[in-house]
Amino acid sequence: MAAEKHSAYKEELERCNYTLGYVEKSLESTVRKKERLDNDIDSVQKHFTSENSQSYIDLMINTTIRDTLALRLRNLLVARSKPYFARIDFKEKDSSKRENLYIGKMSLMRDEDQEVIIVDWRAPIANLYYEGRIGEADYWCPGGNIKGELTLKRQFAINEGILQEIFDIDITTNDEFLQTYLGATSDNRLKEIVSTIQVEQNKIIRADMWKPLIVQGAAGSGKTTIALHRIAYLVYTFEKSFEPENFMIIAPNKLFLNYISEVLPELGVERVKQTTFEDFAMELIGKRFKLKDPFEKLTKFVNHNVTEEQIYANRILKKCSQFKASMLFREVMDDYVKHIESSFIPKEHFKIANTVVFKYAEINDLFLKQYKNWPIVRRIDEIKKYLSNRLKQKKDVIIFNLNEQCDNVIRNLKDIMEDSEDRQRLIIEAIDKRDAVVGKIESYAKSAVNEYIKKISKFSPYEYYSDLINNEELFNKLLYSKAEKELIDYTRNHTRETLKSGYLEIEDIAPIIYLKYLIHGMDEKIPVKHIVIDEGQDFSAFQFYVLRKIVKDSSFTILGDLCQSIHSYRGIRTWQDVVDDVFEGQKCGFLTLEESYRTTVEIMGAANTVISKIKDHGLVLAKPVIRHGDKVKIIERQSIKEIAEDISARIKRCRSENFKTAAVVCKTVEECQNMYKLLKGKIDDLNIITGKEEEYKNSTLIVPSYLTKGLEFDVVIIADAGIDVYKEDELDIKLLYVSMTRALHKLCIYYNGEISSLLDNVGAHCERDSN
C-alpha cells in the first residue's frame, strides 16, 4: 500500500483508526436515539387526538428531530468507509496553537468536550484546502477575515475504512491524485467531487448567493456536479435562515433528474426541490397540459433526407419557435395585456336605487392608474373592497335622506290635516313606502358589489392565450411591427393547430405563465430563494425572464455551454443576452470553466476540431486535463449490419477490459430503434433511450445524440458519422460534438460510405480502420 511509504503513515493511521472508532460510537448512539424517538412517535400517533394541542406540538418536534437524526445516520454510514479526505494545519495570527483539521463530507464533534474531529467541507475554514497555498493564508467567516499561516495540506485516499494513499500537496489537488480519480470507470451516476474540487470550481460553489451567477462551462468541466455541490454548500451555509425547500435545481428532463438523484443525499442534503421547467410551470399555472415532445421538432431539423418543400417548412417552423421564445414575443404579451386592460371594466356606472355610487370613469381610473402595479385580477379584488366601503357610506347617506323625506312628509301631513283616520293612513303609507325602499336598498347592497364584479370577465391564462391566437385581427395588429407577415401568419396558424390538438409546445409555456403573472398574479408566495439552472444554454431569454419575475426575491446560478446548445433555435445565443434582457443591467457574476475533467486529450482534441467548424469567436473550447488515452478510432464498414456486428464485438471486448458503461449513439430515435433491432440478443443488458423514460438504467444504452447531453460513459460508440448523417450545419456540429464528449476513456466512430466532412483534420487524434 502506497500510504505505508509516507513518513507520517503511523501518525495518520492512528488518527484514521481513532476517527473510525468515534464514527462507530456516534453511529451506535444515533441509532439508539432514533429508535427511542421512533417508539415515542408511534406511541403519540396511536393515542393522538386533535383536542390535545400539546400532543400535536410534541409530535411535530419529534418528527423534525427524527428527520435530522436520519440524515446524521446516513452521513455516519458514509463516514464508516471514508471519514475524511484531507488535512490542513493552520495557525492563526497571534496564536501559539496550531490546528490540525481533518476535512470530510460531514462535521463530527466529540460530545464530551466539543472537540472537532471532522470539519465539514462546506465550513469557511475548509476553503483553505481548496484555495489556500502553503505559507501566509486567510479565509472569510461570519466573524470576518481570519489571517494566519497554512503549514500543511495533505490528501488521503480512504476506502472501506482502509488508509490507502497519502499525498502532501500545495495546490488543491496534485496530478497523481487527480489522475487516479479521473481515470476511474463510470458507474452511470455523477460523482461527488468534494476531495478534488479545483480552485475555479470552488469559486462557483462558494459564490455570493444573492448575486446572479452565469457559468460558461466546457464539456466535461463538471457543471452539473458543481451545481449540486453549490446547492449543498448553500443549504449548509444558510441553514439558520432557510430550509432545504428554499433551494431548487431545474434540470433539462426527468431522465436527467433521475441521473443526478443520488448526489445531493450523498452530500448530506435532503428535500431540495428538483424539477424541470415544464413541471414547475404546470405547478405555477395550476393545471397540467399535454406537451409535444420537443425532440420531434429537433428530429425534423436534423433530418437531411427531405424534399425542398420540407426544407422550407422546417425553416419557417424554426423561425416560429425562435420568435415565440424571444423577448419580442414577451413584448407582444405586454401589448396584449394592455388590450385586455382597456376593455376589462364594463362601461357602466355602479349604481344603487338609481343613485350613481361610482362612475365608470372613476372605476376605470382606479383600475388603470391607481392599481396599475398590481396583477389585473388582484386589482379587481382591491376595487371590490373600495366599492364595498364606498357603497356603505353612500347607502347610509341614501337611507338618511329617505328618513328625512319621510319625516318631512309626516310633518306636512300634520300641518295641513286634522288628526283623522285619513291622516293616519297616509302617515302609515309614507312610513311603509320608506321601509320598503330601505329594505330594497339594504337587500340590494348585500349583493350589488358582487353583481357588478360578475360582469367583469376573468379567464384562465390558457384561455387568454388561446383567445389571442384565435383572434386573427388582434394578433396581426399586435405583431404588425414585430415580424414579417409570413412569420406572423405561420406563427398564429401553427400555434392554433397545436392548441386545437390539445397540446402545447414548450415555447408556449413561458407566454402562458407570463399572462398568469400579469393578469392573475401568483396564487401564493413561492418559497424558493435560490434557483440553480443546469443546461441553461437551451433556455430562452423569455423563460429566464419569467422565472425571475415570478420567483420574487430569488437569486440564480445558471450553468451551461454554448457549444452544446442543441436547442439554439429557441435558446439563447450569448450569455450577454441573459444579462441585458433578464437581469436588466443588474451586475452579474460571470465565470468560465475551460478545463475538461471528463475525457482524454485525444478525445477532446478530436471533439474540439469538430466544434471549431462553427465560425464563432465567442465559443470557448475545452482544455482537457493532461490525461492521455487511446486515440479515437474511426472505423469504416460496408453496411449498417456490418457496423452493428462490429459494435457487438467491441462492446464485449470493452466489458472484458472492465469498462462498466457503454453507449451506442445514433443521431435520431428512429436510427436508435433500427440499431436496437440489429443488436438485440447479441449484447446482454441492452436498453434503448427514447426520451420518454423517467428512470436511468445502469446498462449498455442505445441513445439518440440529443439525449446524451449531461451524461457520461466509459465507452462511447457513434454508430454512423457518414457524410449524409452529419453535415456542416450548426446543429449537426453541436450534436456530433456533444456525442463525442460523453466518453471518459474510449471513443469509436463508425461510418458507411463516405465520412462526414466534420471529421476532416482530426487525424492527429485518431486512428483509422477501413477493413
mmCIF file of N, CA, C and O in Angstrom, residues 2-43:
data_model
loop_
_atom_site.group_PDB
_atom_site.id
_atom_site.type_symbol
_atom_site.label_atom_id
_atom_site.label_comp_id
_atom_site.label_asym_id
_atom_site.label_seq_id
_atom_site.Cartn_x
_atom_site.Cartn_y
_atom_site.Cartn_z
ATOM 1 N N ALA A 2 0.599 2.183 -0.912
ATOM 2 C CA ALA A 2 1.448 3.366 -1.088
ATOM 3 C C ALA A 2 1.506 4.216 0.170
ATOM 4 O O ALA A 2 2.519 4.870 0.440
ATOM 5 N N ALA A 3 0.442 4.221 0.957
ATOM 6 C CA ALA A 3 0.405 5.061 2.155
ATOM 7 C C ALA A 3 1.514 4.709 3.139
ATOM 8 O O ALA A 3 2.043 5.576 3.838
ATOM 9 N N GLU A 4 1.892 3.435 3.208
ATOM 10 C CA GLU A 4 2.897 2.990 4.165
ATOM 11 C C GLU A 4 4.263 3.615 3.917
ATOM 12 O O GLU A 4 5.110 3.690 4.809
ATOM 13 N N LYS A 5 4.494 4.084 2.689
ATOM 14 C CA LYS A 5 5.790 4.669 2.350
ATOM 15 C C LYS A 5 5.908 6.115 2.843
ATOM 16 O O LYS A 5 6.984 6.693 2.837
ATOM 17 N N HIS A 6 4.785 6.700 3.233
ATOM 18 C CA HIS A 6 4.799 8.094 3.674
ATOM 19 C C HIS A 6 5.376 8.195 5.086
ATOM 20 O O HIS A 6 5.098 7.355 5.940
ATOM 21 N N SER A 7 6.144 9.239 5.329
ATOM 22 C CA SER A 7 6.803 9.392 6.635
ATOM 23 C C SER A 7 5.812 9.559 7.781
ATOM 24 O O SER A 7 6.122 9.249 8.931
ATOM 25 N N ALA A 8 4.609 10.068 7.492
ATOM 26 C CA ALA A 8 3.612 10.289 8.551
ATOM 27 C C ALA A 8 2.581 9.165 8.611
ATOM 28 O O ALA A 8 1.517 9.323 9.218
ATOM 29 N N TYR A 9 2.909 8.021 7.992
ATOM 30 C CA TYR A 9 1.918 6.933 7.903
ATOM 31 C C TYR A 9 1.420 6.494 9.281
ATOM 32 O O TYR A 9 0.215 6.344 9.498
ATOM 33 N N LYS A 10 2.343 6.298 10.228
ATOM 34 C CA LYS A 10 1.953 5.799 11.555
ATOM 35 C C LYS A 10 1.004 6.783 12.247
ATOM 36 O O LYS A 10 -0.026 6.403 12.792
ATOM 37 N N GLU A 11 1.388 8.070 12.184
ATOM 38 C CA GLU A 11 0.540 9.108 12.804
ATOM 39 C C GLU A 11 -0.844 9.144 12.162
ATOM 40 O O GLU A 11 -1.864 9.197 12.865
ATOM 41 N N GLU A 12 -0.882 9.106 10.840
ATOM 42 C CA GLU A 12 -2.160 9.209 10.142
ATOM 43 C C GLU A 12 -2.994 7.941 10.295
ATOM 44 O O GLU A 12 -4.220 8.000 10.316
ATOM 45 N N LEU A 13 -2.331 6.790 10.412
ATOM 46 C CA LEU A 13 -3.078 5.543 10.630
ATOM 47 C C LEU A 13 -3.765 5.575 11.989
ATOM 48 O O LEU A 13 -4.925 5.180 12.119
ATOM 49 N N GLU A 14 -3.047 6.076 13.009
ATOM 50 C CA GLU A 14 -3.632 6.186 14.351
ATOM 51 C C GLU A 14 -4.847 7.123 14.325
ATOM 52 O O GLU A 14 -5.880 6.832 14.920
ATOM 53 N N ARG A 15 -4.666 8.259 13.626
ATOM 54 C CA ARG A 15 -5.777 9.226 13.550
ATOM 55 C C ARG A 15 -6.967 8.620 12.809
ATOM 56 O O ARG A 15 -8.124 8.806 13.206
ATOM 57 N N CYS A 16 -6.698 7.909 11.725
ATOM 58 C CA CYS A 16 -7.765 7.286 10.943
ATOM 59 C C CYS A 16 -8.532 6.277 11.796
ATOM 60 O O CYS A 16 -9.774 6.288 11.819
ATOM 61 N N ASN A 17 -7.801 5.439 12.505
ATOM 62 C CA ASN A 17 -8.450 4.418 13.347
ATOM 63 C C ASN A 17 -9.239 5.060 14.486
ATOM 64 O O ASN A 17 -10.332 4.606 14.828
ATOM 65 N N TYR A 18 -8.668 6.134 15.073
ATOM 66 C CA TYR A 18 -9.374 6.834 16.142
ATOM 67 C C TYR A 18 -10.691 7.417 15.618
ATOM 68 O O TYR A 18 -11.746 7.286 16.247
ATOM 69 N N THR A 19 -10.612 8.065 14.453
ATOM 70 C CA THR A 19 -11.810 8.684 13.862
ATOM 71 C C THR A 19 -12.860 7.635 13.533
ATOM 72 O O THR A 19 -14.051 7.819 13.822
ATOM 73 N N LEU A 20 -12.421 6.534 12.944
ATOM 74 C CA LEU A 20 -13.369 5.464 12.602
ATOM 75 C C LEU A 20 -14.023 4.903 13.862
ATOM 76 O O LEU A 20 -15.220 4.580 13.862
ATOM 77 N N GLY A 21 -13.246 4.814 14.934
ATOM 78 C CA GLY A 21 -13.803 4.333 16.206
ATOM 79 C C GLY A 21 -14.854 5.280 16.736
ATOM 80 O O GLY A 21 -15.913 4.852 17.226
ATOM 81 N N TYR A 22 -14.584 6.601 16.625
ATOM 82 C CA TYR A 22 -15.560 7.567 17.111
ATOM 83 C C TYR A 22 -16.803 7.604 16.220
ATOM 84 O O TYR A 22 -17.917 7.817 16.705
ATOM 85 N N VAL A 23 -16.595 7.415 14.911
ATOM 86 C CA VAL A 23 -17.741 7.314 13.993
ATOM 87 C C VAL A 23 -18.634 6.158 14.410
ATOM 88 O O VAL A 23 -19.864 6.279 14.463
ATOM 89 N N GLU A 24 -18.024 5.036 14.736
ATOM 90 C CA GLU A 24 -18.786 3.846 15.150
ATOM 91 C C GLU A 24 -19.548 4.111 16.443
ATOM 92 O O GLU A 24 -20.719 3.755 16.581
ATOM 93 N N LYS A 25 -18.865 4.790 17.374
ATOM 94 C CA LYS A 25 -19.502 5.135 18.643
ATOM 95 C C LYS A 25 -20.692 6.073 18.415
ATOM 96 O O LYS A 25 -21.775 5.892 18.989
ATOM 97 N N SER A 26 -20.504 7.083 17.554
ATOM 98 C CA SER A 26 -21.581 8.029 17.241
ATOM 99 C C SER A 26 -22.734 7.336 16.520
ATOM 100 O O SER A 26 -23.910 7.651 16.742
ATOM 101 N N LEU A 27 -22.381 6.362 15.686
ATOM 102 C CA LEU A 27 -23.387 5.606 14.947
ATOM 103 C C LEU A 27 -24.289 4.838 15.904
ATOM 104 O O LEU A 27 -25.521 4.872 15.808
ATOM 105 N N GLU A 28 -23.671 4.153 16.848
ATOM 106 C CA GLU A 28 -24.445 3.378 17.840
ATOM 107 C C GLU A 28 -25.341 4.293 18.657
ATOM 108 O O GLU A 28 -26.515 3.988 18.902
ATOM 109 N N SER A 29 -24.785 5.449 19.073
ATOM 110 C CA SER A 29 -25.561 6.407 19.871
ATOM 111 C C SER A 29 -26.741 6.959 19.064
ATOM 112 O O SER A 29 -27.861 7.074 19.574
ATOM 113 N N THR A 30 -26.490 7.297 17.801
ATOM 114 C CA THR A 30 -27.540 7.856 16.947
ATOM 115 C C THR A 30 -28.635 6.836 16.673
ATOM 116 O O THR A 30 -29.828 7.170 16.666
ATOM 117 N N VAL A 31 -28.261 5.581 16.462
ATOM 118 C CA VAL A 31 -29.252 4.517 16.235
ATOM 119 C C VAL A 31 -30.157 4.384 17.453
ATOM 120 O O VAL A 31 -31.387 4.274 17.333
ATOM 121 N N ARG A 32 -29.557 4.406 18.668
ATOM 122 C CA ARG A 32 -30.358 4.281 19.906
ATOM 123 C C ARG A 32 -31.327 5.461 20.046
ATOM 124 O O ARG A 32 -32.498 5.280 20.363
ATOM 125 N N LYS A 33 -30.816 6.673 19.786
ATOM 126 C CA LYS A 33 -31.684 7.865 19.897
ATOM 127 C C LYS A 33 -32.847 7.785 18.909
ATOM 128 O O LYS A 33 -33.988 8.103 19.243
ATOM 129 N N LYS A 34 -32.534 7.357 17.695
ATOM 130 C CA LYS A 34 -33.579 7.274 16.667
ATOM 131 C C LYS A 34 -34.613 6.217 17.025
ATOM 132 O O LYS A 34 -35.821 6.410 16.822
ATOM 133 N N GLU A 35 -34.171 5.091 17.547
ATOM 134 C CA GLU A 35 -35.111 4.031 17.946
ATOM 135 C C GLU A 35 -36.041 4.531 19.041
ATOM 136 O O GLU A 35 -37.251 4.261 19.016
ATOM 137 N N ARG A 36 -35.482 5.267 20.040
ATOM 138 C CA ARG A 36 -36.327 5.817 21.110
ATOM 139 C C ARG A 36 -37.353 6.802 20.546
ATOM 140 O O ARG A 36 -38.528 6.778 20.927
ATOM 141 N N LEU A 37 -36.883 7.658 19.628
ATOM 142 C CA LEU A 37 -37.795 8.623 19.018
ATOM 143 C C LEU A 37 -38.884 7.933 18.201
ATOM 144 O O LEU A 37 -40.051 8.322 18.256
ATOM 145 N N ASP A 38 -38.496 6.907 17.448
ATOM 146 C CA ASP A 38 -39.480 6.151 16.657
ATOM 147 C C ASP A 38 -40.570 5.597 17.564
ATOM 148 O O ASP A 38 -41.763 5.669 17.243
ATOM 149 N N ASN A 39 -40.166 5.054 18.701
ATOM 150 C CA ASN A 39 -41.145 4.487 19.655
ATOM 151 C C ASN A 39 -42.041 5.579 20.223
ATOM 152 O O ASN A 39 -43.259 5.394 20.359
ATOM 153 N N ASP A 40 -41.433 6.734 20.588
ATOM 154 C CA ASP A 40 -42.221 7.847 21.134
ATOM 155 C C ASP A 40 -43.246 8.347 20.118
ATOM 156 O O ASP A 40 -44.405 8.608 20.455
ATOM 157 N N ILE A 41 -42.797 8.495 18.867
ATOM 158 C CA ILE A 41 -43.697 8.992 17.813
ATOM 159 C C ILE A 41 -44.822 7.991 17.559
ATOM 160 O O ILE A 41 -45.990 8.384 17.421
ATOM 161 N N ASP A 42 -44.498 6.699 17.519
ATOM 162 C CA ASP A 42 -45.531 5.671 17.314
ATOM 163 C C ASP A 42 -46.560 5.713 18.440
ATOM 164 O O ASP A 42 -47.767 5.606 18.202
ATOM 165 N N SER A 43 -46.078 5.897 19.665
ATOM 166 C CA SER A 43 -46.977 5.938 20.830
ATOM 167 C C SER A 43 -47.910 7.142 20.757
ATOM 168 O O SER A 43 -49.116 7.025 20.980
#
